CSV table of C-alpha atoms in Angstrom, one decimal:
chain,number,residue,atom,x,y,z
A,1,UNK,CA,98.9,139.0,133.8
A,2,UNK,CA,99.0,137.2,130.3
A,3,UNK,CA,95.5,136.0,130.7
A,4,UNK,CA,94.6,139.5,131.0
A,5,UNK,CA,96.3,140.9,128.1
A,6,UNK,CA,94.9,138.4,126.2
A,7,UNK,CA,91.3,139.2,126.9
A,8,UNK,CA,92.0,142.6,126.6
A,9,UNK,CA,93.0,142.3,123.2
A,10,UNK,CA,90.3,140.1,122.8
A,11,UNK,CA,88.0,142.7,123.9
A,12,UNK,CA,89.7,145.0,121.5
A,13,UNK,CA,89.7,142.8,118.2
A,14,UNK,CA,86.0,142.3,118.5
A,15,UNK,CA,85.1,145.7,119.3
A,16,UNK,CA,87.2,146.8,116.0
A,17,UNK,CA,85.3,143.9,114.1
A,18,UNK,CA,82.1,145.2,115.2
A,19,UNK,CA,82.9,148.9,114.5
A,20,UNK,CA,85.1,148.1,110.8
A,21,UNK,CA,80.9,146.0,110.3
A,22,UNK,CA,79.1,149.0,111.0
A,23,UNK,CA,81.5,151.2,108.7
A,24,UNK,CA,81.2,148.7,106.0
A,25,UNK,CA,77.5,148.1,106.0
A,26,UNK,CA,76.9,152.0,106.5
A,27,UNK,CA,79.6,152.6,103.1
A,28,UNK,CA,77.3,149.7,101.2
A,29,UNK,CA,73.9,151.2,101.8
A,30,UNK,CA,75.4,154.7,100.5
A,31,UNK,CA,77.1,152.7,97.8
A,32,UNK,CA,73.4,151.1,97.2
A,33,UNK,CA,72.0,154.4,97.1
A,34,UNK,CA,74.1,156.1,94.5
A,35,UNK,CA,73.5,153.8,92.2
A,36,UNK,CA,69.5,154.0,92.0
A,37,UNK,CA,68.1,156.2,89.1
A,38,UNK,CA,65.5,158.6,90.9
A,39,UNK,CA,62.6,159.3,89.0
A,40,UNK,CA,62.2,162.8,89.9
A,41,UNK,CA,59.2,165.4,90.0
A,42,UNK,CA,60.4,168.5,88.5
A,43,UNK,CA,57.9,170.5,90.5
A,44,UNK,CA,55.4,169.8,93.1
A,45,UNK,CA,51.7,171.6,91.5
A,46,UNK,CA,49.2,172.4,94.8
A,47,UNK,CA,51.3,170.2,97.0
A,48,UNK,CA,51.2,167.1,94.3
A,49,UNK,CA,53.1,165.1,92.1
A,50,UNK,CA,52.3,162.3,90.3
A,51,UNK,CA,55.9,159.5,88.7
A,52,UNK,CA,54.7,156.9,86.3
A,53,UNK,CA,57.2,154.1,86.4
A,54,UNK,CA,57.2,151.5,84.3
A,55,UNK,CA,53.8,150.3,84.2
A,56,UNK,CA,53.8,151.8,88.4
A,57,UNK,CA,51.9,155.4,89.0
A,58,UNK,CA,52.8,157.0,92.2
A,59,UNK,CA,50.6,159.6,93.6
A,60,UNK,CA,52.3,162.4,96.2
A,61,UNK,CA,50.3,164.5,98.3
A,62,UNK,CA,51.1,167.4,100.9
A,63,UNK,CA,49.3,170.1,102.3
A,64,UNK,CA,50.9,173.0,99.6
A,65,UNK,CA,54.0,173.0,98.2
A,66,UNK,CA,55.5,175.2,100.8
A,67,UNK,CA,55.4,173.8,104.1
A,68,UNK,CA,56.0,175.4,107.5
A,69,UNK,CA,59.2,174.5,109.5
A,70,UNK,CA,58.1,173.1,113.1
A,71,UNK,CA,54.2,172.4,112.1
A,72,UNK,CA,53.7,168.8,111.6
A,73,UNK,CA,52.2,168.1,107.9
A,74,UNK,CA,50.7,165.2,106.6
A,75,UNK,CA,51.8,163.5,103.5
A,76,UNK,CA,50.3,160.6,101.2
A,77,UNK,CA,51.2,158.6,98.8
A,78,UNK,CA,49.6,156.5,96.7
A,79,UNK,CA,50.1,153.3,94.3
A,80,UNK,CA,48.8,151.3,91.3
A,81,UNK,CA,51.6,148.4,92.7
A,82,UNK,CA,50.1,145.0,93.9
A,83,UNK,CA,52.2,143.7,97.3
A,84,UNK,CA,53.9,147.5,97.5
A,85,UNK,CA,56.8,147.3,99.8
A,86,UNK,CA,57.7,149.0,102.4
A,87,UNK,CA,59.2,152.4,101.7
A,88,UNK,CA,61.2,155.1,103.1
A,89,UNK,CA,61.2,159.4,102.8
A,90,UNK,CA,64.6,160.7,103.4
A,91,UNK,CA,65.0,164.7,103.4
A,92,UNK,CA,68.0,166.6,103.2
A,93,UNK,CA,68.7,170.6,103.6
A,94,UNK,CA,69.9,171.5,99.9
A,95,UNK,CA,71.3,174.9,100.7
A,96,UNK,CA,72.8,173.5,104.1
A,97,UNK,CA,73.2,170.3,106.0
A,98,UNK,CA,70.7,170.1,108.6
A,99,UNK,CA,70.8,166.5,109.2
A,100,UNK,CA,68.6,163.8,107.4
A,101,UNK,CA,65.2,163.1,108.4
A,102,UNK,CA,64.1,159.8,107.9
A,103,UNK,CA,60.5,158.6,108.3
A,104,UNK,CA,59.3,154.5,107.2
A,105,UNK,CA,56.2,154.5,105.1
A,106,UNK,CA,53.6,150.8,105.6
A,107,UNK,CA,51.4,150.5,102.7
A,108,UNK,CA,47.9,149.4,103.7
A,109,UNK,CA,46.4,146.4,102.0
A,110,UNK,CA,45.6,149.1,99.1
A,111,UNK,CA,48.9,150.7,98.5
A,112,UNK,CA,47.9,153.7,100.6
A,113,UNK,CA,50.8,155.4,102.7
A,114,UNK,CA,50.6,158.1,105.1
A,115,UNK,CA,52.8,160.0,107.9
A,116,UNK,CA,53.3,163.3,109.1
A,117,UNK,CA,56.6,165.1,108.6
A,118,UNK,CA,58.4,167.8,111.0
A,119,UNK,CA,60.8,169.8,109.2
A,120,UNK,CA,63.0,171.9,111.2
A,121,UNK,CA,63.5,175.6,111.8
A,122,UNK,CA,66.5,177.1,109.5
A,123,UNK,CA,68.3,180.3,110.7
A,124,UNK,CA,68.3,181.6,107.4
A,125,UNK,CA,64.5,181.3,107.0
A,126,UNK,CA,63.4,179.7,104.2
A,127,UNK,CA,65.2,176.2,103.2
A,128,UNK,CA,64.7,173.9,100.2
A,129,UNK,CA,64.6,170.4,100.8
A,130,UNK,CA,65.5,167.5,98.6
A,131,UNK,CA,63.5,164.4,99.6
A,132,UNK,CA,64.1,160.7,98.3
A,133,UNK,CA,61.7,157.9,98.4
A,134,UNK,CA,63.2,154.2,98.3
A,135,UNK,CA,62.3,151.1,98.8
A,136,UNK,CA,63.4,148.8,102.2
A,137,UNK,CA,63.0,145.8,99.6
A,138,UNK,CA,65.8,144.8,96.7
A,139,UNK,CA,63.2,142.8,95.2
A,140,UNK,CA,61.0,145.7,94.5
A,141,UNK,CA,62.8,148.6,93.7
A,142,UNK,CA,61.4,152.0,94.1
A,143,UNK,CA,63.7,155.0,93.9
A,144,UNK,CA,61.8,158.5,93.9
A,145,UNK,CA,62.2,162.4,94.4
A,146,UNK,CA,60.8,165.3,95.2
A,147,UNK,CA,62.1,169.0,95.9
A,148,UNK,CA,59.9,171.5,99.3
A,149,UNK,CA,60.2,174.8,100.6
A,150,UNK,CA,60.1,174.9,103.9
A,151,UNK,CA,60.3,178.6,106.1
């Protein structure tokens, strides 16, 4: 009977360990992601923006600047970076939380990125969404933003 108590608490103290690791990693990336200054596009023009950074110019393309809830769109983006790192597009309902959508962007061997985004339907009809660009690598920091209409 002690054997057992003894692996169930076992049991117990690693499954706490494990959960209190995935609370404290999850409260460092927010923590990471606070602190980045976003270089923000005041207003997408004909479904573009352009962020010169530093001595960096990123290029954002989308279909228009309004784009249709449950219609996949493509999106591009585009850099002057040598060795650009893996990035990725985070969206977030402004008006309401509707969840965040998360997509990873690869760079080809010419700083080229591409994916398709699904936004979701909103009950109210239209929704604006805040999206945030960042990069997967410390070493290369990216940190960029961009506002969408979505209906």
């Amino acid at each position: 009977m002690v054997g057992l108590t003894k692996k169930l608490l076992l049991v117990l103290a690693v499954i706490a360990g494990a959960f209190g690791l995935g609370i404290g990693v999850s409260y460092w990336q927010q923590q990471q992601l606070e602190a980045l200054d976003f270089e923000h596009c005041q207003q997408l023009h004909n479904g573009r923006c352009e962020w010169q950074v530093d001595e960096q110019t990123w290029q954002l393309t989308l279909p228009s600047d309004q784009l249709p809830a449950m219609l996949s769109q493509h999106l591009e983006l585009n850099t002057n970076q040598e060795n650009p790192p893996t990035l990725e597009l985070r969206l977030q309902g402004i008006e309401m939380y509707m969840g965040e959508i998360k997509l990873q962007l690869e760079p080809n061997e010419h700083g080229h990125y591409q994916s398709d985004i699904l936004l979701p339907i909103c009950n109210t009809g239209k929704m604006r969404w805040r999206a945030e660009i960042v990069s997967l690598d410390p070493t290369q920091p990216v940190a960029l933003s961009f506002e969408v209409d979505s209906q």
